CSV table of C-alpha atoms in Angstrom, one decimal:
chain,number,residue,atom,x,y,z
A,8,UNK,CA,-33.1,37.9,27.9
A,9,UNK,CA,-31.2,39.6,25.4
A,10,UNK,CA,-28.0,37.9,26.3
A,11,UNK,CA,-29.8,34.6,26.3
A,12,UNK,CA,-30.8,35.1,22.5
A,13,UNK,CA,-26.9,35.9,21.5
A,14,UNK,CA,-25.7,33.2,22.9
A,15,UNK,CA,-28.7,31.0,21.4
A,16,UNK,CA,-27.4,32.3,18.2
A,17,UNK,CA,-23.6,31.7,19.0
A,18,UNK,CA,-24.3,28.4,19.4
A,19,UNK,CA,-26.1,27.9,16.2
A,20,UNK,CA,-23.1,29.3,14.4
A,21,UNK,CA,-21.0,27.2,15.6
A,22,UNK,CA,-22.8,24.1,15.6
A,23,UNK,CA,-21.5,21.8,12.7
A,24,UNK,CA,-23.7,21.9,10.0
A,25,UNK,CA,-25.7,18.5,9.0
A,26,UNK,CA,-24.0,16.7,6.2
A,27,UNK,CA,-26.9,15.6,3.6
A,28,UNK,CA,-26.9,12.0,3.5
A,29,UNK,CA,-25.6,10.4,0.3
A,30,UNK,CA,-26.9,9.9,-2.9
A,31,UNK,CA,-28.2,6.5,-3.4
A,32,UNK,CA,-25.4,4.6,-5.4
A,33,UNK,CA,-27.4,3.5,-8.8
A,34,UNK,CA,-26.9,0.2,-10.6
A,35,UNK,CA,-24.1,-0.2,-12.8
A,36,UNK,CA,-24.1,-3.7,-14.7
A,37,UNK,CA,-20.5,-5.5,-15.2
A,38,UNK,CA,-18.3,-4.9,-18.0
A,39,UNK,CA,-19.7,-7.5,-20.5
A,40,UNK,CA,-19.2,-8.7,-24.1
A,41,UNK,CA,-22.2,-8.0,-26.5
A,42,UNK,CA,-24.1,-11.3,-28.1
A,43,UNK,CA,-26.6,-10.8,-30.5
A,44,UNK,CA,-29.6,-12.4,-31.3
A,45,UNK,CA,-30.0,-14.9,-34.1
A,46,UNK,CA,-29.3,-13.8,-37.6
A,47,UNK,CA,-32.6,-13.4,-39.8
A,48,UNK,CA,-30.8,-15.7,-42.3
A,49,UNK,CA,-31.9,-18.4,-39.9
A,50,UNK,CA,-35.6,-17.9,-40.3
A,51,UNK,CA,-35.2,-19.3,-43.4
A,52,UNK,CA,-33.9,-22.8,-42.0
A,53,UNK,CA,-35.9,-25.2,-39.6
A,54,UNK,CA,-37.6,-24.5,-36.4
A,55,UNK,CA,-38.7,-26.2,-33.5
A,56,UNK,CA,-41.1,-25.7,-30.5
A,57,UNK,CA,-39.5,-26.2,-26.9
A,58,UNK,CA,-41.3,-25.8,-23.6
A,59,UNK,CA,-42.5,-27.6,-20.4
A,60,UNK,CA,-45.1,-30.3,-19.5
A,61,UNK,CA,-45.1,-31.8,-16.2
A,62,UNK,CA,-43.9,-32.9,-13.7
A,63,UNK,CA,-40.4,-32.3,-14.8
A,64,UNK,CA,-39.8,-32.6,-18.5
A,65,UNK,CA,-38.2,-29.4,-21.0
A,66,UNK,CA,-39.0,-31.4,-24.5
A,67,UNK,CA,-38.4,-30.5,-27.9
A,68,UNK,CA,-41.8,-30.6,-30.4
A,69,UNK,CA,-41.2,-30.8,-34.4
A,70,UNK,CA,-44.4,-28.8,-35.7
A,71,UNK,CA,-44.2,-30.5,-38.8
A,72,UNK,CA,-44.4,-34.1,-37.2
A,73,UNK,CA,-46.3,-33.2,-34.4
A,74,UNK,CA,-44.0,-35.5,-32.2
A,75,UNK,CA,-41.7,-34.9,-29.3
A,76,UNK,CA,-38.5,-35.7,-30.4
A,77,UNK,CA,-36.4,-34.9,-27.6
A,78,UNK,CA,-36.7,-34.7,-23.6
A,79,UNK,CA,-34.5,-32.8,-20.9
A,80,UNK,CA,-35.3,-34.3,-17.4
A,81,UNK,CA,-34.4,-31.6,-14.8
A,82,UNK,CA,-32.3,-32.5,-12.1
A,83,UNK,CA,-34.6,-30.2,-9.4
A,84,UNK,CA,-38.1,-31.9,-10.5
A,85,UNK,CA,-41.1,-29.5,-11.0
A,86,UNK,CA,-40.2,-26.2,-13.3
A,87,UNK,CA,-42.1,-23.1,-12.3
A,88,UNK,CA,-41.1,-21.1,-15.1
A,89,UNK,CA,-38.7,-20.6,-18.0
A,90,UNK,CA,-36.9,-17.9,-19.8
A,91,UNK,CA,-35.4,-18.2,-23.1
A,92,UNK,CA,-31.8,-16.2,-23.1
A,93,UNK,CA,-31.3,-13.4,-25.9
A,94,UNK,CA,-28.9,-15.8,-28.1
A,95,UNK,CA,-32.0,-18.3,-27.9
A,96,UNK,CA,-29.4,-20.9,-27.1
A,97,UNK,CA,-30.4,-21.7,-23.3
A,98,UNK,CA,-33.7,-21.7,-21.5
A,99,UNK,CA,-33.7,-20.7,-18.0
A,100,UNK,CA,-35.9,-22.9,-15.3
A,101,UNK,CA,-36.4,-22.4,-12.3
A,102,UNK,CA,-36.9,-25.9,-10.3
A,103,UNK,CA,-36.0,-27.5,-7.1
A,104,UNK,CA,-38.9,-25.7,-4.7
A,105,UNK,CA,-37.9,-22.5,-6.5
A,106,UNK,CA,-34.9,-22.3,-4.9
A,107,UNK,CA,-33.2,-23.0,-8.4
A,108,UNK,CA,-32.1,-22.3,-12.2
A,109,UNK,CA,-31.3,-24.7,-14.1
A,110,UNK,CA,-29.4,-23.9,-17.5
A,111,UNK,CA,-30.7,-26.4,-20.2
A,112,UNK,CA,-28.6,-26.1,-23.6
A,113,UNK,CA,-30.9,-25.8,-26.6
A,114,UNK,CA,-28.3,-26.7,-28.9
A,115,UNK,CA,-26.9,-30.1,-27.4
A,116,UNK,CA,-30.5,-30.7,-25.6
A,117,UNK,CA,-28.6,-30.9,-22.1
A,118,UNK,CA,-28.7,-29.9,-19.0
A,119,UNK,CA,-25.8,-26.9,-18.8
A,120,UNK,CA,-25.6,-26.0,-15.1
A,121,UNK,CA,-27.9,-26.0,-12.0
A,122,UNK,CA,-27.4,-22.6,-9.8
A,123,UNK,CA,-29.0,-22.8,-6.0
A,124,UNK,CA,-29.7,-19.7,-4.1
A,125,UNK,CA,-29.3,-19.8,-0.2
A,126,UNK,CA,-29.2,-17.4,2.2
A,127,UNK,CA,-28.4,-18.2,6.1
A,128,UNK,CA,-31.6,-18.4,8.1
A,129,UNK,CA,-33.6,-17.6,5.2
A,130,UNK,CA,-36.0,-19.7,2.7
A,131,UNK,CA,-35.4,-18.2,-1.0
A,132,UNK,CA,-37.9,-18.9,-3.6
A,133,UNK,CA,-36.8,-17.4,-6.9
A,134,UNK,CA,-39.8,-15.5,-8.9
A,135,UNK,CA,-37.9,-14.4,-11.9
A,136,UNK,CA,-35.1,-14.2,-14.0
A,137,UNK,CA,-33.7,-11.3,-16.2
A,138,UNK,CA,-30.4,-11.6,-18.4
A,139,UNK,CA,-28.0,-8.9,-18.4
A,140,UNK,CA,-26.2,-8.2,-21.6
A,141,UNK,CA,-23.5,-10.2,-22.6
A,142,UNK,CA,-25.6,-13.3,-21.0
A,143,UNK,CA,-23.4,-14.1,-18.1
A,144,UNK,CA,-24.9,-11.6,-15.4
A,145,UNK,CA,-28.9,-12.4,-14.6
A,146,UNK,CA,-31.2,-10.5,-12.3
A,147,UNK,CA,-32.9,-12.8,-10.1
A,148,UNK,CA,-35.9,-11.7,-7.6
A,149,UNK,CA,-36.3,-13.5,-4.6
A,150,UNK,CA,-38.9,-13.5,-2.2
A,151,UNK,CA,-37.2,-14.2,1.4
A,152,UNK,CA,-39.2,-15.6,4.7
A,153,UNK,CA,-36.7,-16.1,7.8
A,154,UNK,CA,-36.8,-18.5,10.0
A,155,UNK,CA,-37.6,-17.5,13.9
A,156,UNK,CA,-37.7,-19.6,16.8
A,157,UNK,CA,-41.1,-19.9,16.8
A,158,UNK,CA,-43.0,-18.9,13.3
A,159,UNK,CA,-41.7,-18.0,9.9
A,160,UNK,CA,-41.7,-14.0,8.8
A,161,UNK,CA,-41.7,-12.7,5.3
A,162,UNK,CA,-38.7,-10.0,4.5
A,163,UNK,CA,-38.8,-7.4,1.9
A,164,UNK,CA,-38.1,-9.1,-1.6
A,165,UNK,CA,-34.3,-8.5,-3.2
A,166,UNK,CA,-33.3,-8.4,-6.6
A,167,UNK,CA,-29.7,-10.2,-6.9
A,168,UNK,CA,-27.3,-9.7,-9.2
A,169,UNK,CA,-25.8,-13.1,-10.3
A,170,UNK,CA,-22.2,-14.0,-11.7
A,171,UNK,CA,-23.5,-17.6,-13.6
A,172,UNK,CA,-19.7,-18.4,-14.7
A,173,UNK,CA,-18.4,-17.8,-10.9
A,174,UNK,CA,-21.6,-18.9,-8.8
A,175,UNK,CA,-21.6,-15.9,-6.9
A,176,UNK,CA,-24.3,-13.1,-5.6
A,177,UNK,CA,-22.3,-9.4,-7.0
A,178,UNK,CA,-24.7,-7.2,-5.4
A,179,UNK,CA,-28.4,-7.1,-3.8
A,180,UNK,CA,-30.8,-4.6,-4.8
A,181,UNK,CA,-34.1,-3.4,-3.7
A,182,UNK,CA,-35.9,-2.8,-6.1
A,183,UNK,CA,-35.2,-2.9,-10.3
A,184,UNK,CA,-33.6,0.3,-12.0
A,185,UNK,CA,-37.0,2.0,-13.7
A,186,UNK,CA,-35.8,0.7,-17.0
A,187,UNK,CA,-36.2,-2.4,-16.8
A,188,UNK,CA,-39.0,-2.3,-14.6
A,189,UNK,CA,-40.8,-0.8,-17.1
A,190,UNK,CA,-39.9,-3.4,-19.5
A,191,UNK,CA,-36.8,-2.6,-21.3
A,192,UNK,CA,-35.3,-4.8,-24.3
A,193,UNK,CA,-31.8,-6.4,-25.4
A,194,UNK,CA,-31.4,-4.3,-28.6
A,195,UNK,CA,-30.8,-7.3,-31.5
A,196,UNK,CA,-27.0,-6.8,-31.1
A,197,UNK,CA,-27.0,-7.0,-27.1
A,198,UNK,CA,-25.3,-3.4,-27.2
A,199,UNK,CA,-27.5,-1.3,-25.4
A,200,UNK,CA,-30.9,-1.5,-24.1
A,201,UNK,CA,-34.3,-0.2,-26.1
A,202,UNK,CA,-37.7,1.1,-23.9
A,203,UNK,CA,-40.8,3.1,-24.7
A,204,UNK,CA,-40.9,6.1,-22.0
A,205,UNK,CA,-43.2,9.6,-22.6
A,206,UNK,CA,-44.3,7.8,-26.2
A,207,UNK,CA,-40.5,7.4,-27.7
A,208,UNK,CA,-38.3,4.6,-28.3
A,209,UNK,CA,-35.2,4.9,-26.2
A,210,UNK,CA,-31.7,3.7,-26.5
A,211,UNK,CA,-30.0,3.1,-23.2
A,212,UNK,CA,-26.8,2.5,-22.6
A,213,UNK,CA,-26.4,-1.1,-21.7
A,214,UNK,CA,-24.6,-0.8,-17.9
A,215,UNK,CA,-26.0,2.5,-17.0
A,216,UNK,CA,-29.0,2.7,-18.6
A,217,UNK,CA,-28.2,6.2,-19.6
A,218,UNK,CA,-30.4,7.5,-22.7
A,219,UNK,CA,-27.9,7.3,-25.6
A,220,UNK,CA,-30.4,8.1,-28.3
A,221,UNK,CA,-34.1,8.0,-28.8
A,222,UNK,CA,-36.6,7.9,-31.7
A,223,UNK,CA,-39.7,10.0,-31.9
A,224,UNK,CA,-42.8,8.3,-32.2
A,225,UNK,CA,-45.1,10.7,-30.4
A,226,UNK,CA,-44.7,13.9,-32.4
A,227,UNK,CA,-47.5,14.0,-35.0
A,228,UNK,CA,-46.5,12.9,-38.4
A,229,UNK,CA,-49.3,15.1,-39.8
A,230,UNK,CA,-52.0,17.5,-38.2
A,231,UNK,CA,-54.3,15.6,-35.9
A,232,UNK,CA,-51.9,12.4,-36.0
A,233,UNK,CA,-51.8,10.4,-32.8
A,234,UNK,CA,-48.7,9.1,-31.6
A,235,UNK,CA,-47.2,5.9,-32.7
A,236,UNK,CA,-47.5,3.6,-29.8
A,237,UNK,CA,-45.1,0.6,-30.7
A,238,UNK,CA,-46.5,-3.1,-30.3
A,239,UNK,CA,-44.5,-6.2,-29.2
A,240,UNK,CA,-44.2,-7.9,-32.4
A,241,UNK,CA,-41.3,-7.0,-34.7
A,242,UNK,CA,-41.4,-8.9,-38.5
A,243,UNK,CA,-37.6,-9.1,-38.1
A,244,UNK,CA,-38.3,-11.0,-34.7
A,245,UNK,CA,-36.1,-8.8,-33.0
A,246,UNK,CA,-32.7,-10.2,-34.8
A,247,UNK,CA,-31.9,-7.3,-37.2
A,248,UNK,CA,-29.4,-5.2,-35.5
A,249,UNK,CA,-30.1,-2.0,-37.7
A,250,UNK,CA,-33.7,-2.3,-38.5
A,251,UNK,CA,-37.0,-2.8,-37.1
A,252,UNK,CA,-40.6,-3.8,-38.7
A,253,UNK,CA,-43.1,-3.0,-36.2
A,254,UNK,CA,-46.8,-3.7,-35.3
A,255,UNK,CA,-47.9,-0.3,-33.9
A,256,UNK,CA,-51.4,1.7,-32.7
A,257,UNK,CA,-52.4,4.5,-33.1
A,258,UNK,CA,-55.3,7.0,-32.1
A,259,UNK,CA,-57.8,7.6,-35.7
A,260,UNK,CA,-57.4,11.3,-36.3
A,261,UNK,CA,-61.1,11.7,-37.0
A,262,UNK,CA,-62.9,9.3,-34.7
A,263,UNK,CA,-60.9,9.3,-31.0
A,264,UNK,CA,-62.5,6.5,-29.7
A,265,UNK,CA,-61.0,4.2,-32.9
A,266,UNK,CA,-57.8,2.6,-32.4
A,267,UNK,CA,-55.9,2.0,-35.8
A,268,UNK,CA,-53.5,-0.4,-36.4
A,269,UNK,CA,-49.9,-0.8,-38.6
A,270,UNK,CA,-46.7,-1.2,-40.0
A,271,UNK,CA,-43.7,1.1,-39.0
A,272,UNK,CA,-40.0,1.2,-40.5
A,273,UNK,CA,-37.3,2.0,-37.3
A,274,UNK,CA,-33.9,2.5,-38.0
A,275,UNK,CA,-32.0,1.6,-35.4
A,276,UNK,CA,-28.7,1.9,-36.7
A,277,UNK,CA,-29.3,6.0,-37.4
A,278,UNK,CA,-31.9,6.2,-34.9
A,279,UNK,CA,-34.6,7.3,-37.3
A,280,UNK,CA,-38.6,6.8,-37.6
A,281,UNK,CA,-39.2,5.5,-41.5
A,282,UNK,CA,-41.9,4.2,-44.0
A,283,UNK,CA,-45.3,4.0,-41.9
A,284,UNK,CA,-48.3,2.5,-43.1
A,285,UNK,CA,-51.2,2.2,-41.6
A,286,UNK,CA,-54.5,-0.5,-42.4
A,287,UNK,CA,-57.4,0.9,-40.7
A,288,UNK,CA,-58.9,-0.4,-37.3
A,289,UNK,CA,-57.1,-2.6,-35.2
A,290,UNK,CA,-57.0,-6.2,-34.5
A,291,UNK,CA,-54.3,-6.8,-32.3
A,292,UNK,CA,-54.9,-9.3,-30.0
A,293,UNK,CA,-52.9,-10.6,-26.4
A,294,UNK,CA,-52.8,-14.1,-27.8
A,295,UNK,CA,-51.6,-13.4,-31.4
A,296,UNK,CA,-48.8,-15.5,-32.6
A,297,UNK,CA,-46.6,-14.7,-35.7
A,298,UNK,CA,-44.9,-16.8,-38.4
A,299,UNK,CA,-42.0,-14.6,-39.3
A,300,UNK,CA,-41.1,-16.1,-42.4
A,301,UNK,CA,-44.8,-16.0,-43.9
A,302,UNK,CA,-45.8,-12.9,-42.1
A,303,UNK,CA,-49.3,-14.4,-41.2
A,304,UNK,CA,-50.6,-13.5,-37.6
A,305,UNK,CA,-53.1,-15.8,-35.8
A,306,UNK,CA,-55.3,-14.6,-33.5
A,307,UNK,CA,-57.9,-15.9,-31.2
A,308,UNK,CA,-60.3,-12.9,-30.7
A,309,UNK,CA,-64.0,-12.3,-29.9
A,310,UNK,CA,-66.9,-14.4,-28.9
A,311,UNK,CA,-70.3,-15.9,-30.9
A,312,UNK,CA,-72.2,-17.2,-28.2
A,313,UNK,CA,-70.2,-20.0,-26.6
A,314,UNK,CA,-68.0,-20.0,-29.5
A,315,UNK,CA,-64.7,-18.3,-30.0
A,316,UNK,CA,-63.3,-16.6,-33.2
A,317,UNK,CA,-59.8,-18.0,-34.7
A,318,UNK,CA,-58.6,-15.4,-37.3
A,319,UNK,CA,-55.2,-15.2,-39.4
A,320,UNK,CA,-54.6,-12.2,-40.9
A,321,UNK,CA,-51.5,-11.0,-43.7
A,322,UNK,CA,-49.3,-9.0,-41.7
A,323,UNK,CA,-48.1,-7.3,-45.2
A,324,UNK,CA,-51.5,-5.3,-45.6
A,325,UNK,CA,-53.2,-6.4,-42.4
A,326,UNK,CA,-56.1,-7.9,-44.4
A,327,UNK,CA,-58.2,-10.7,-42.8
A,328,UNK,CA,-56.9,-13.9,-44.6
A,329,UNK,CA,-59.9,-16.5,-43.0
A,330,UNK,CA,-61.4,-16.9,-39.5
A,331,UNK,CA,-63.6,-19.7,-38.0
A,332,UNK,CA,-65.5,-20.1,-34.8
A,333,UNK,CA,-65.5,-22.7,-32.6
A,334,UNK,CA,-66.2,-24.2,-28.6
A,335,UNK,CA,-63.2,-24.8,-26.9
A,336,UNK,CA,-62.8,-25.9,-23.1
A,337,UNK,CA,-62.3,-23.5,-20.6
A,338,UNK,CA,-58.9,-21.9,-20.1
A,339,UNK,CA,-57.7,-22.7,-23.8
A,340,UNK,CA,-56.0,-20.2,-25.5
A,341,UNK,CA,-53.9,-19.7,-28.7
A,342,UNK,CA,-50.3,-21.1,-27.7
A,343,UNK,CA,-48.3,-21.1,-31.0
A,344,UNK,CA,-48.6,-20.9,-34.7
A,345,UNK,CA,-46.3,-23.3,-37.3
A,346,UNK,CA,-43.4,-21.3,-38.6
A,347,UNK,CA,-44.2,-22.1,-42.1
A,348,UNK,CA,-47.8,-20.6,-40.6
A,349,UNK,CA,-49.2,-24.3,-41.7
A,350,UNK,CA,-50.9,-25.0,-38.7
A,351,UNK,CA,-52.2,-23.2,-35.1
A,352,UNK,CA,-52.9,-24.9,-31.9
A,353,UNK,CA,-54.4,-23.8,-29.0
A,354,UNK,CA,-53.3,-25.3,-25.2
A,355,UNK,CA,-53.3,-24.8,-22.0
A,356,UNK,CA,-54.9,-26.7,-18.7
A,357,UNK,CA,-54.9,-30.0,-20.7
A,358,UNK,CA,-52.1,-32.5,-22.0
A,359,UNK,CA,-52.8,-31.8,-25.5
A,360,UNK,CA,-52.9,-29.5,-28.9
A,361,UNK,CA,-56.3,-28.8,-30.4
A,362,UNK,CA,-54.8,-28.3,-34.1
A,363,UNK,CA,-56.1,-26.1,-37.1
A,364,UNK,CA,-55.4,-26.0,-40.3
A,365,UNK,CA,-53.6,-22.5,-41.3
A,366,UNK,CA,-54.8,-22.1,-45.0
A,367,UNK,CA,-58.7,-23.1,-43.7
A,368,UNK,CA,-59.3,-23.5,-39.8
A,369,UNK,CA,-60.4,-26.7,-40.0
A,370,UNK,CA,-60.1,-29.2,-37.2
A,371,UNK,CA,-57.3,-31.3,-37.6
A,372,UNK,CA,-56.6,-34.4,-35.0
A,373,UNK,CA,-55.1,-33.1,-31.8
A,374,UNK,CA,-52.2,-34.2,-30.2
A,375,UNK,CA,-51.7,-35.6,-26.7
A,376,UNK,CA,-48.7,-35.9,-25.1
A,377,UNK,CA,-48.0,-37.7,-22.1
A,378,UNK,CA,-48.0,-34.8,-19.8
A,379,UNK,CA,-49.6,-31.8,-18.9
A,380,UNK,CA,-48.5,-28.8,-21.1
A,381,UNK,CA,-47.4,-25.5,-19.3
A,382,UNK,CA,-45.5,-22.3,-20.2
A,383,UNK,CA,-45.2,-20.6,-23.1
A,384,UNK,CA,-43.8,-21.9,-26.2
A,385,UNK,CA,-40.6,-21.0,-27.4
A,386,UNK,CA,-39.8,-20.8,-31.0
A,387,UNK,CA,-36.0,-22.1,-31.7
A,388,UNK,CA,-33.9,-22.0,-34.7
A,389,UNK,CA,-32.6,-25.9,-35.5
């Protein structure tokens, strides 16, 4: 029995140890070169509304004619979605059965490029797009069913990392790195990335998504102070490559169960929390839209029976400016405001904007178009 057990034990000693298996390789973005987001000088110049309306149509709306005054056909017929790129030069659509993106210039009004994904013995439908910095890279998630003798069978989605200037799949991924799955930004230069994580702002770098620096917004500026939780609306519209102006909450020090809203300085060339200001209970809303240039917010908020508030509000003291109630069909929501803040109009499930006046709320005529409206509305410098 004994010499049983030593020889047991023999063996185990001499037995090749397991090698651990691997780490998992992490994502590392291409080598790129940075482009940056409009300058804020161009706020002060013209701007234009461009999004989809069926079946196949990217147009180009003039808010202060309140006519289309230009139309890209796409080449794959219906759109399912768009993404405007971080230059704000291109819009991204995917078409053709979702098996497509096309690439429609925003500058000349063309079409730029149509890129199809294919796999052998596999249907692709593309679901998203992200853009990697520098713009040439995009992250594109695909949901895959193969094709059996007999039936169809749905695979695990894949993330693919895209060349757009050579055509070409780089790498396929799983599942997103946690950055970006949680959101992350194109800092205004397109140098690194920017994401909220444990209540901080976060600069990542831009291929490895490494934490390069970070901003404290969750330490109490004061005793009893909650955190500042940043909001997605920055007054520089995200084109200021060393400061920020944000729209943040807040917790009320003395009643919990208030949230408080405000105005917060970031610099992000220092990586330092400034000037904060805050205007009492807040009114942020998912459907407000911003003019930038007249810092008004619009807002369509609450109900009053069957009616439904419209509010603008002056986003340099957060004071309410006017507000109005009125009926609206189902499914409408506020869709854009003018960039002068002249006018709002509120869309969706119809071929037409119901249009207010932005100094009173007043009705003013609608405008149909001559198809359906769909998509959000992108905001483009002339």
């Amino acid at each position: 029995m004994h010499a049983l057990r030593l020889l047991v034990l023999l063996l185990c000693i001499a037995a090749p140890r397991a090698q651990k298996p691997a780490g998992k390789k992490s994502l590392q973005l291409p080598e790129f070169t940075p482009v940056a987001a409009p300058s804020p000088k161009a706020l002060a110049g013209k701007q234009y509304f461009w999004f989809t309306i069926y079946p196949d149509m990217v147009v180009k709306f003039d808010p202060e004619t309140d006519q289309i005054v230009h139309r890209v056909k796409l080449a794959g017929g219906m759109f399912w979605r768009s993404q405007l790129t971080h230059d704000r030069k291109r819009l991204l659509v995917v078409t053709n059965r979702q098996r497509a993106i096309e690439v429609v210039d925003l500058t000349t009004g063309e079409l730029a490029g149509e890129h199809l994904f294919t796999e052998e013995g596999m249907i692709l439908r593309v679901r998203s797009v992200r853009e990697c910095p520098g713009g040439v890279h995009w992250l594109v998630h695909t949901d895959r069913v193969k094709k059996e003798i007999d039936r169809y069978s749905f695979e695990p989605s894949e993330w693919l990392l895209y060349d757009s200037a050579n055509r070409k799949v780089v790498q396929k991924l799983k599942k997103l790195p946690d950055a970006l799955d949680r959101n992350a930004r194109l800092s205004p230069d397109g140098t690194c990335w920017l994401q909220q994580k444990d209540g901080d702002l976060l600069f990542l770098d831009a291929r490895t998504f490494e934490e390069r620096n970070r901003i404290a917004l969750k330490t109490p500026r004061f005793f009893g102070a909650g955190a500042i939780r940043l909001g997605s609306i920055d007054l520089y519209d995200r084109r200021d490559p060393k400061r920020a102006l944000m729209i943040f909450t807040t917790t009320d020090p003395i009643e919990s169960r208030r949230t408080n809203w405000g105005l917060v300085e970031l610099d992000l060339e220092h990586h330092k929390l400034g000037k904060v200001v805050e205007w009492g209970p807040s009114k942020l809303s998912w459907s407000m839209r911003v003019s930038y240039t007249k810092r008004i917010a619009a807002t369509m908020g609450r109900g009053r029976g069957k009616a439904r508030q419209l509010a603008t509000y002056d986003l340099d003291t957060g004071k309410l400016i006017k507000e109005a109630f009125y009926e609206f069909r189902p499914r409408r929501s506020l869709v854009a405001i003018a960039p002068d803040a002249s006018k709002l109009y509120v869309g969706v499930a119809g071929n037409d904007f119901e249009v207010f006046d932005g100094r009173t709320l007043e009705r003013l005529p609608s405008v149909e178009l001559d198809g359906e409206i769909s998509g959000r509305i992108h905001v483009v410098d002339g």
